[in-house]
Coordinates of N, CA and C in Angstrom, one line a residue:
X1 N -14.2 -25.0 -2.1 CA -15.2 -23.9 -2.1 C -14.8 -22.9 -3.1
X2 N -15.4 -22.3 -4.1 CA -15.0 -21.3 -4.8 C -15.4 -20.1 -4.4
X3 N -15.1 -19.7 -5.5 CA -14.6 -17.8 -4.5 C -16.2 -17.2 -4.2
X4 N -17.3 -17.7 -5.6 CA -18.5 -17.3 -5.3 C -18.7 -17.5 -3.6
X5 N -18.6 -18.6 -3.4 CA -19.4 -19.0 -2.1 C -18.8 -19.1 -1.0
X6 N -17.8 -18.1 -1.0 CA -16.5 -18.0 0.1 C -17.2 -16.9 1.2
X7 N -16.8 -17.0 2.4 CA -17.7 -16.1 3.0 C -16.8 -14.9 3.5
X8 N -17.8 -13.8 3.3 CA -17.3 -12.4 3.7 C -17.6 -12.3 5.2
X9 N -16.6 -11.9 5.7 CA -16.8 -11.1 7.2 C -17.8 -10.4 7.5
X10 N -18.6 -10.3 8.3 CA -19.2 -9.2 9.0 C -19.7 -9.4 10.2
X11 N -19.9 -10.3 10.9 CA -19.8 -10.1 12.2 C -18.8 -9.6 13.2
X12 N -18.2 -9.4 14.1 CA -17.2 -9.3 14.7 C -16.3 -10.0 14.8
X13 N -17.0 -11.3 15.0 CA -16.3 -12.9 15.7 C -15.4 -13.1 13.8
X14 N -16.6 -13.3 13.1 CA -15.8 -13.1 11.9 C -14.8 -12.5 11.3
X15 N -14.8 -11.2 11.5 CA -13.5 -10.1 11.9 C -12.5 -10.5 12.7
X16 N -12.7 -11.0 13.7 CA -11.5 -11.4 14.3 C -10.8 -12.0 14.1
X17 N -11.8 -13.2 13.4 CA -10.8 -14.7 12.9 C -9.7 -14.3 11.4
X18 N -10.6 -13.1 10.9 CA -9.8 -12.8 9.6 C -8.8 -12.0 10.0
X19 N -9.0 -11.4 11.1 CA -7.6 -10.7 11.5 C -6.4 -11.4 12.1
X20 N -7.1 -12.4 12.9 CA -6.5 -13.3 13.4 C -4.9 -14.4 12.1
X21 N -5.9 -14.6 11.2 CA -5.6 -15.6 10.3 C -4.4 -14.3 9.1
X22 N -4.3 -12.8 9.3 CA -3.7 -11.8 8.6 C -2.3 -12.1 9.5
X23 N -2.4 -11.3 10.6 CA -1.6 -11.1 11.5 C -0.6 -12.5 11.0
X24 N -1.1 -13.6 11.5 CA -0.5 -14.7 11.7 C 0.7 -15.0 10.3
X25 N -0.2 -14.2 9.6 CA 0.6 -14.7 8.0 C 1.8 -13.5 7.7
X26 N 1.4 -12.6 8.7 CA 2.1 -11.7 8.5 C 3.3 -12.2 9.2
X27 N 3.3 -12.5 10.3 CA 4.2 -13.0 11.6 C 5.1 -14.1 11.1
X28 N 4.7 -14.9 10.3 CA 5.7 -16.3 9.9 C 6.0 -15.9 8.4
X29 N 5.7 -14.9 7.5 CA 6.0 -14.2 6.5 C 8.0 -13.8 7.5
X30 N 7.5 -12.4 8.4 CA 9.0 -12.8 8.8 C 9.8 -13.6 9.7
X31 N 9.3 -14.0 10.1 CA 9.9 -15.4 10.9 C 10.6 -16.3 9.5
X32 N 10.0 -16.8 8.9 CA 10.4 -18.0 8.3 C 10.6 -17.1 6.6
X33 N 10.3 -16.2 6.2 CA 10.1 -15.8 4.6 C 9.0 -17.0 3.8
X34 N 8.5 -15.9 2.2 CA 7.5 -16.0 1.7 C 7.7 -17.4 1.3
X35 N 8.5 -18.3 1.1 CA 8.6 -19.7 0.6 C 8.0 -20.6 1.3
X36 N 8.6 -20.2 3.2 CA 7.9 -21.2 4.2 C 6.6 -21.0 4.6
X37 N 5.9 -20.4 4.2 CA 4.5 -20.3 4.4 C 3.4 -20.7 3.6
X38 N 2.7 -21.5 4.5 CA 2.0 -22.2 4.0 C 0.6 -22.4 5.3
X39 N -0.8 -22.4 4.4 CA -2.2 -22.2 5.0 C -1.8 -22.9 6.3
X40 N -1.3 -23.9 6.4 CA -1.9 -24.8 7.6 C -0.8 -24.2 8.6
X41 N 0.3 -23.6 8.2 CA 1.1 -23.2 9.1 C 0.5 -21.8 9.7
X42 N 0.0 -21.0 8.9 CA -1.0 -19.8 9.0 C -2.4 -20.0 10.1
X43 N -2.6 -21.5 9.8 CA -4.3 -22.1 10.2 C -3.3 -22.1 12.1
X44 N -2.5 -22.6 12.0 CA -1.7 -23.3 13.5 C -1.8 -21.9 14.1
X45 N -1.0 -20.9 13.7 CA -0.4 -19.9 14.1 C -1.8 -18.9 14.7
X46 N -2.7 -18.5 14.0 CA -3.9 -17.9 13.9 C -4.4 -19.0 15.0
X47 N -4.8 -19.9 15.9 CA -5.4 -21.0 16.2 C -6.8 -21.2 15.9
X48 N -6.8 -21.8 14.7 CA -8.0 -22.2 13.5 C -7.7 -23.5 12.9
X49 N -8.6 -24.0 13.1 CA -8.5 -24.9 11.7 C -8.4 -24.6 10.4
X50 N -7.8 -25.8 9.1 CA -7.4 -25.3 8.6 C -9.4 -24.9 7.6
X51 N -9.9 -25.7 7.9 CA -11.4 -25.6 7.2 C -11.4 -23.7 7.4
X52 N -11.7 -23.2 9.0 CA -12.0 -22.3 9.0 C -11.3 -21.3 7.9
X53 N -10.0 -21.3 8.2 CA -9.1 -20.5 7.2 C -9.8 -20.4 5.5
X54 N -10.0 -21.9 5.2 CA -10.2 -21.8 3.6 C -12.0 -21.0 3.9
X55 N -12.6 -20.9 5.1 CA -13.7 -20.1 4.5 C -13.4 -18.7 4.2
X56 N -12.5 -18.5 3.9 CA -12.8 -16.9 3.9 C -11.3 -16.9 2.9
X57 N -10.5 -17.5 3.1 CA -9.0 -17.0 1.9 C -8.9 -18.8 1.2
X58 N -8.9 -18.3 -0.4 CA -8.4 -19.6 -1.2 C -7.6 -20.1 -1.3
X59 N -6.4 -19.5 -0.5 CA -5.1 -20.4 -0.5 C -4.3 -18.8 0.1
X60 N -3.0 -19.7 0.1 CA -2.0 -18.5 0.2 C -2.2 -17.3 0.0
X61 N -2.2 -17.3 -1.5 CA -1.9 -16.3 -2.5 C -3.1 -15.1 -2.0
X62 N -4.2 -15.8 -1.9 CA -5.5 -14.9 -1.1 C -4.9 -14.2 -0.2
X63 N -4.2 -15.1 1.2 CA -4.0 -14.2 2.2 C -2.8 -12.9 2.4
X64 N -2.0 -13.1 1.3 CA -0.7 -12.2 0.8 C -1.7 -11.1 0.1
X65 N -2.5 -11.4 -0.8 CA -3.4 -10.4 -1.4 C -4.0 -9.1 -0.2
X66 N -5.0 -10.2 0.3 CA -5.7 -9.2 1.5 C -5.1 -8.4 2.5
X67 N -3.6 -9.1 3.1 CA -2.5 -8.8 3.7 C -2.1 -7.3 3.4
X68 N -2.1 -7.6 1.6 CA -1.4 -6.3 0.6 C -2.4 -5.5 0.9
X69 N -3.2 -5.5 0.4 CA -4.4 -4.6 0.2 C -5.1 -3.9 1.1
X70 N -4.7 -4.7 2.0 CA -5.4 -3.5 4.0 C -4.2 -2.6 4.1
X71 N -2.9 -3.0 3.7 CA -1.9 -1.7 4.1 C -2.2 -1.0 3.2
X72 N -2.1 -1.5 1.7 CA -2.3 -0.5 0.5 C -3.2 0.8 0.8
X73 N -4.4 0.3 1.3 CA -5.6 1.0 1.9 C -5.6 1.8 2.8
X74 N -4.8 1.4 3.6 CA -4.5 2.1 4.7 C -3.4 3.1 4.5
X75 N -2.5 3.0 3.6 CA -1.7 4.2 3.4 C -2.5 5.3 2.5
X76 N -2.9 4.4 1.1 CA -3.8 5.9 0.7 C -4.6 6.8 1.7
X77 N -5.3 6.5 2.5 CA -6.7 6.5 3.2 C -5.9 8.1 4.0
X78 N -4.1 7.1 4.5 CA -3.6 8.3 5.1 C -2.9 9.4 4.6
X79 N -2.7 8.8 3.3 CA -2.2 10.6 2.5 C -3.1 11.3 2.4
X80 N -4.3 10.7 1.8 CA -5.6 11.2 1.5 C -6.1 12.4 2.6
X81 N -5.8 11.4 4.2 CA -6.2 12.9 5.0 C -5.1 13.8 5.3
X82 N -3.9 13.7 5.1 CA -2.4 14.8 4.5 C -2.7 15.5 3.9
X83 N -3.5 15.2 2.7 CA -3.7 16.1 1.4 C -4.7 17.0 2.1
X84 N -5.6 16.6 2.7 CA -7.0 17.4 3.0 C -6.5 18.2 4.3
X85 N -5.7 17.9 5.0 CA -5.7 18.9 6.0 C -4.6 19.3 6.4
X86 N -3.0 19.0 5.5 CA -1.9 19.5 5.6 C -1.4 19.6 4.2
X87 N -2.2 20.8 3.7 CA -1.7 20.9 2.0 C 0.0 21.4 1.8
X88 N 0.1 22.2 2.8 CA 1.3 22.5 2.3 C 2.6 22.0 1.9
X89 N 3.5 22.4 1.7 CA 4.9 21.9 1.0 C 5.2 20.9 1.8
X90 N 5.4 21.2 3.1 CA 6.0 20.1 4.4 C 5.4 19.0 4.7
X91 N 4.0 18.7 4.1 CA 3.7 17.6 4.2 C 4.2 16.7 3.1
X92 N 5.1 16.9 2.0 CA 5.7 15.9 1.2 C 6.1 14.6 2.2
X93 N 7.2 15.2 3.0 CA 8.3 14.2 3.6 C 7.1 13.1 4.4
X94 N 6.1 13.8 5.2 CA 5.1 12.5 5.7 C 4.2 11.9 4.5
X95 N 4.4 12.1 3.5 CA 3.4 11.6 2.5 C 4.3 10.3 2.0
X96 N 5.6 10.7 1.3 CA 6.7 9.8 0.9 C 7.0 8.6 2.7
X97 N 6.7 9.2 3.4 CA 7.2 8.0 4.5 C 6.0 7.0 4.9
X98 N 4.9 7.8 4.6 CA 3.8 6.7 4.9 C 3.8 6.0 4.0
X99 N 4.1 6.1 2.4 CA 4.3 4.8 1.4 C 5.2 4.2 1.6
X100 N 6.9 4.9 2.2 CA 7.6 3.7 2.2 C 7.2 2.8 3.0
X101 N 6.8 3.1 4.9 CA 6.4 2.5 5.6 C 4.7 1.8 5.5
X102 N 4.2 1.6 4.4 CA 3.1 1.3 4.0 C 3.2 -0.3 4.2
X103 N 4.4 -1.2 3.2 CA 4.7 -2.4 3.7 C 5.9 -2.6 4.5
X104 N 5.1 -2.9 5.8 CA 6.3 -2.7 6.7 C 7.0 -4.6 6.4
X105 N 8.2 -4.6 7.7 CA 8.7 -5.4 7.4 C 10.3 -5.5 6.4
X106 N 10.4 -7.1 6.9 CA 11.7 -7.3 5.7 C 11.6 -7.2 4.5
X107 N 12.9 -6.9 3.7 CA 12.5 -7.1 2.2 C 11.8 -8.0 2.1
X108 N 12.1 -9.4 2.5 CA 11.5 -10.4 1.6 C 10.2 -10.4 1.7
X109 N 9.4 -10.0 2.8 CA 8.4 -10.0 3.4 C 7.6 -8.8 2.1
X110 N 8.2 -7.5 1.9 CA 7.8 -6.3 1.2 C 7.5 -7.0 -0.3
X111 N 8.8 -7.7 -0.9 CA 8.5 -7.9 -2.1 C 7.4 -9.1 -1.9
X112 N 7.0 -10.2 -1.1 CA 6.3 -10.8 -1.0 C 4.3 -10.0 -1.3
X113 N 4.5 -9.4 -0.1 CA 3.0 -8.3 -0.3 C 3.6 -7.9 -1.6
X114 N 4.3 -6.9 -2.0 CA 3.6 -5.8 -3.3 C 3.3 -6.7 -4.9
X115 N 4.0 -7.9 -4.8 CA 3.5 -8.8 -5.5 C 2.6 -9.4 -5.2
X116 N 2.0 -10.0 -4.2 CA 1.0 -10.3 -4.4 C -0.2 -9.7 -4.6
X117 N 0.0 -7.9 -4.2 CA -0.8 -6.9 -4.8 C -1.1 -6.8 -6.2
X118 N 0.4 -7.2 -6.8 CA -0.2 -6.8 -8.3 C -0.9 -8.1 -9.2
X119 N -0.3 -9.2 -8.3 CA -0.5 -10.2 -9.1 C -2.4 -10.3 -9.0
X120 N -3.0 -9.7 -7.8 CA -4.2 -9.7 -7.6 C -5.1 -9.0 -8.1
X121 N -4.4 -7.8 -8.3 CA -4.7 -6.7 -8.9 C -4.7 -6.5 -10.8
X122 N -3.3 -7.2 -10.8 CA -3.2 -6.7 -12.1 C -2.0 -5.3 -12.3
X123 N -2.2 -5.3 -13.8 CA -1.4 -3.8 -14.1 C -2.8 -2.4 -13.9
X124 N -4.1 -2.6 -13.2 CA -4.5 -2.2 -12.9 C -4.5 -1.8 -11.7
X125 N -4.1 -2.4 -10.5 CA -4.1 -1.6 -9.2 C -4.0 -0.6 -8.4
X126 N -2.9 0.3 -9.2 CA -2.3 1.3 -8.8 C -3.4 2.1 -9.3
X127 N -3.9 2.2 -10.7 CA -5.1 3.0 -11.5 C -6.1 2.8 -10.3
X128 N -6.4 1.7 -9.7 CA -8.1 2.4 -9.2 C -7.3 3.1 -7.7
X129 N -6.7 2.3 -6.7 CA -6.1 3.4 -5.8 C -6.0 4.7 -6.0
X130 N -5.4 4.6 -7.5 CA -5.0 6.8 -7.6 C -6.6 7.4 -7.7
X131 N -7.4 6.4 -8.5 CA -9.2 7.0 -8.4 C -9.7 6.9 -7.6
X132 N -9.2 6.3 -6.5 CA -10.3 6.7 -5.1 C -9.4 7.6 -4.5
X133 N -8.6 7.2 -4.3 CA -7.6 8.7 -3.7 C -7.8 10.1 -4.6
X134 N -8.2 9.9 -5.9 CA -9.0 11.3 -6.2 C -10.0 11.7 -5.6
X135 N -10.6 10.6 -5.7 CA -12.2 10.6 -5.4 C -12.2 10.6 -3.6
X136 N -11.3 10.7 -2.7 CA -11.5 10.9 -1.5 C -10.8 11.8 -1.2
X137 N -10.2 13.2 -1.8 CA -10.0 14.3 -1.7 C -10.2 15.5 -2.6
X138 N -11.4 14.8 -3.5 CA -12.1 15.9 -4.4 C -13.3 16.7 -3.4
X139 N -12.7 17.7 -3.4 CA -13.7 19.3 -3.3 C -13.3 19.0 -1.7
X140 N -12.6 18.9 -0.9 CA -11.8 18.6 -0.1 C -10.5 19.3 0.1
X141 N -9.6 19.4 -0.9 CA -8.2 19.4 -0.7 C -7.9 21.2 -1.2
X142 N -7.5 21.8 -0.6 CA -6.7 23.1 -1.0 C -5.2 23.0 -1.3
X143 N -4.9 22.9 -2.9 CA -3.6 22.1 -3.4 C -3.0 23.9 -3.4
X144 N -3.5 24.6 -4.0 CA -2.6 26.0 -4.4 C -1.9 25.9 -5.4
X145 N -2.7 24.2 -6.7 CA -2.0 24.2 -8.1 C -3.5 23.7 -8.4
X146 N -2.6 23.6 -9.8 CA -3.7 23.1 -10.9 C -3.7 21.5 -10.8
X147 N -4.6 20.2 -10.4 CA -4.0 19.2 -10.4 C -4.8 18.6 -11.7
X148 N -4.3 18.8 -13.0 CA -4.5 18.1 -14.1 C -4.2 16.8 -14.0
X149 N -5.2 15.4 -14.7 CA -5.0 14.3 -14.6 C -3.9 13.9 -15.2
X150 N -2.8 14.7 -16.1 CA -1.4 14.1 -15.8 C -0.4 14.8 -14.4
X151 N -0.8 15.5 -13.7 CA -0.5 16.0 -12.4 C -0.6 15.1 -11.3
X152 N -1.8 14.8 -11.4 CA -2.2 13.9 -10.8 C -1.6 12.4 -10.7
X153 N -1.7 12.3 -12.0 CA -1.2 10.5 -12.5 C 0.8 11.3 -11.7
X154 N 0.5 12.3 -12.1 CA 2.7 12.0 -11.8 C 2.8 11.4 -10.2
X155 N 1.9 12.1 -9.6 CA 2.4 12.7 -8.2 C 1.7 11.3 -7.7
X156 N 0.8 10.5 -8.2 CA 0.6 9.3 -7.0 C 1.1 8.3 -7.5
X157 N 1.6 8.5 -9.0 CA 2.3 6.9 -9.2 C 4.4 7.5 -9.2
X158 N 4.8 8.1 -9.3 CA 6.3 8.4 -9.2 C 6.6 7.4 -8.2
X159 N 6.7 8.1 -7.3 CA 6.6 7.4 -5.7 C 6.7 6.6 -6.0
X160 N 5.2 5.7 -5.9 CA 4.8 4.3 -5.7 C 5.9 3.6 -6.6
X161 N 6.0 3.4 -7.8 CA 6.6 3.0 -9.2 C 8.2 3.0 -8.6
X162 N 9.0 4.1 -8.2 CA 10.4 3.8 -7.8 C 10.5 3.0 -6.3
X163 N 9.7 2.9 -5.2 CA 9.5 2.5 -4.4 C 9.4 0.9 -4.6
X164 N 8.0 0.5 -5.8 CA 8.3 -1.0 -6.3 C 9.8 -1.2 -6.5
X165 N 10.2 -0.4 -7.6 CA 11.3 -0.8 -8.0 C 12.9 -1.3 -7.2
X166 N 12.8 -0.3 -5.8 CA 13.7 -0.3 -5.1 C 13.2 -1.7 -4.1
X167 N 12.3 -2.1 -4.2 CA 11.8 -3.4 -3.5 C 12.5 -4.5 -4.4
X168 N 12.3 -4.6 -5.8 CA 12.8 -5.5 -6.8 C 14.1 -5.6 -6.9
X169 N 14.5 -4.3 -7.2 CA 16.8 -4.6 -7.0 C 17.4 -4.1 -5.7
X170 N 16.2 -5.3 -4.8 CA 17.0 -5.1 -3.2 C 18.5 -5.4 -3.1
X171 N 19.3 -6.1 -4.4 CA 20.5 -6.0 -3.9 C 21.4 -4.7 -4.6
X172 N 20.7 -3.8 -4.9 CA 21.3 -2.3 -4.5 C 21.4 -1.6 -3.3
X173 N 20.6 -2.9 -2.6 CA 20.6 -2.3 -0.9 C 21.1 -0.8 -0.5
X174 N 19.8 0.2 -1.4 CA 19.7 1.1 -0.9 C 19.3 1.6 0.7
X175 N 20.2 2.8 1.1 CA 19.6 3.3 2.5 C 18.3 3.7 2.3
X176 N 17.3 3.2 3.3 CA 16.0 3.7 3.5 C 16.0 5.2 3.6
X177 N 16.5 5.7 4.6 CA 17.0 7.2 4.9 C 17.3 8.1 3.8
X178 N 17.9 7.5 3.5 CA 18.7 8.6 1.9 C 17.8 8.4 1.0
X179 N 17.2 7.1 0.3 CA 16.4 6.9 -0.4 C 15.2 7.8 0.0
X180 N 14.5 7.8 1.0 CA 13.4 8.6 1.8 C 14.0 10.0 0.9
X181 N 14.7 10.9 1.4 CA 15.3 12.2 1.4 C 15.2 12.4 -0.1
X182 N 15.8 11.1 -1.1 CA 15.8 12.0 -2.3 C 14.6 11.3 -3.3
X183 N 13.3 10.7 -2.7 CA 12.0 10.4 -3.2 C 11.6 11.9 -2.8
X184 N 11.8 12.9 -1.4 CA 11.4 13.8 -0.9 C 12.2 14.9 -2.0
X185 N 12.9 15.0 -2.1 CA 13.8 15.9 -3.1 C 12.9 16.2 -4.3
X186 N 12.5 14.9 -5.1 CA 11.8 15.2 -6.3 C 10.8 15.5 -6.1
X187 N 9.5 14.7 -5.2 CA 8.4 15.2 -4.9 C 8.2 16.8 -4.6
X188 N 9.3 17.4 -3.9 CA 9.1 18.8 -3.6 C 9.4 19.6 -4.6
X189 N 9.9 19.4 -5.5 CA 10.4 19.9 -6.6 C 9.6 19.8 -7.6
X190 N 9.0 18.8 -7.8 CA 7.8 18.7 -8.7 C 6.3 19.9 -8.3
X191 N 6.3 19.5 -7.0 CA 5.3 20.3 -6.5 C 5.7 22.0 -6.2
X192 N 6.7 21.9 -6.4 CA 7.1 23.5 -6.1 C 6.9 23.8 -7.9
X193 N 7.2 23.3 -8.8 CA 7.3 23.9 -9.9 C 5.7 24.0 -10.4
X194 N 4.8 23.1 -10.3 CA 3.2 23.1 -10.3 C 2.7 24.7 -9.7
X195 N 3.3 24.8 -8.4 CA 3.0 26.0 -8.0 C 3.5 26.9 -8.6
X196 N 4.7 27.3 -8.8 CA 5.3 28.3 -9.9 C 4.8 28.5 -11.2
X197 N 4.2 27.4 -11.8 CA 3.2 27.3 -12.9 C 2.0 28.4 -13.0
X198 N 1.3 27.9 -11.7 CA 0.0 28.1 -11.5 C 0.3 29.6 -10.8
X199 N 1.1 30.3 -10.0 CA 1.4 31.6 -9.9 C 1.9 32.5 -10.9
X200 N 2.5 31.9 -12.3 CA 2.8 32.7 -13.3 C 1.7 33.3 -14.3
X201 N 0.7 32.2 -14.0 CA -0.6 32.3 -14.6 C -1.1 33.5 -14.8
X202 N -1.1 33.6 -13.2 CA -1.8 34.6 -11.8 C -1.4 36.1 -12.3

């Protein structure tokens, strides 16, 4: 079946099966890691056939994609409302924790999603997420700076970008904890100097 004629959800029952058939790939992702998984083990797990499965994901790589891309979504969606209704300073630390906590799970499980994210995506993925996350807290958000499109570009890709990276040289087996604290360190400091910018102006 190709992707044209693959079918989109929208019933419920159809919703469910696609959640059904996520979850499941999520669940033997850590049980077994990204190697042992495979559709039909996914199709068992979800209880589907494996026909039903290929209606809606082309293989694997599809369900790691969609997998990626509901958290992906789901974390911007939640800074997004951070930004809009907890502008101040102290919401750094929940902003940095909902990206780390964005792909939950084991490493191998994390670098499994964020690659499959980009591999779906491209070197573009991060670009359209930062434009809807503009675009879902423009004329919305009370920052108390200037957010210029290189302000902008710093403060949603920094994060994200050392985050990948600390996914990729998992055997630096960084603490989550400390790592959290000093992603929080720069983000505040970045954003504290935007403000000092924008009050010297003043």
């Amino acid at each position: 079946m190709t992707e044209k004629t693959r079918r989109t959800p929208r019933q419920s029952r159809s919703e469910a099966t696609v959640e059904a058939i996520l979850e499941a790939a999520f669940q033997l992702l850590e049980q077994d890691g990204p190697d042992a998984l495979t559709t039909n083990h996914v199709a068992e797990r979800a209880g589907v056939s494996i026909g039903t499965l290929y209606q809606y994901f082309g293989g694997k790589q599809a369900i790691l994609a969609a997998l990626a891309q509901r958290r992906a979504e789901a974390a911007r969606d939640r800074i997004a409302d951070l930004v809009i209704t907890r502008p101040e300073l102290g919401a750094v630390r929940l902003i940095v924790r909902t990206l780390i906590t964005a792909f939950e799970g084991a490493p191998a499980t994390r670098r499994a999603l964020l690659d499959a994210l980009f591999l779906e995506g491209g070197d573009q993925v991060i670009m359209r997420h930062h434009q809807s996350f503009l675009e879902a807290i423009a004329g919305k958000a009370s920052l108390g700076f200037d957010l210029s499109p290189e302000a902008g570009f710093v403060l949603t890709h920094a994060v994200v970008g050392l985050l990948r990276a600390a996914t990729i040289e998992a055997d630096l087996q960084l603490d989550p904890e400390r790592l959290e604290d000093e992603l929080v360190r720069l983000m505040e400091a970045y954003v504290f100097a935007l403000l000092s910018a924008r009050n010297a102006r003043e």
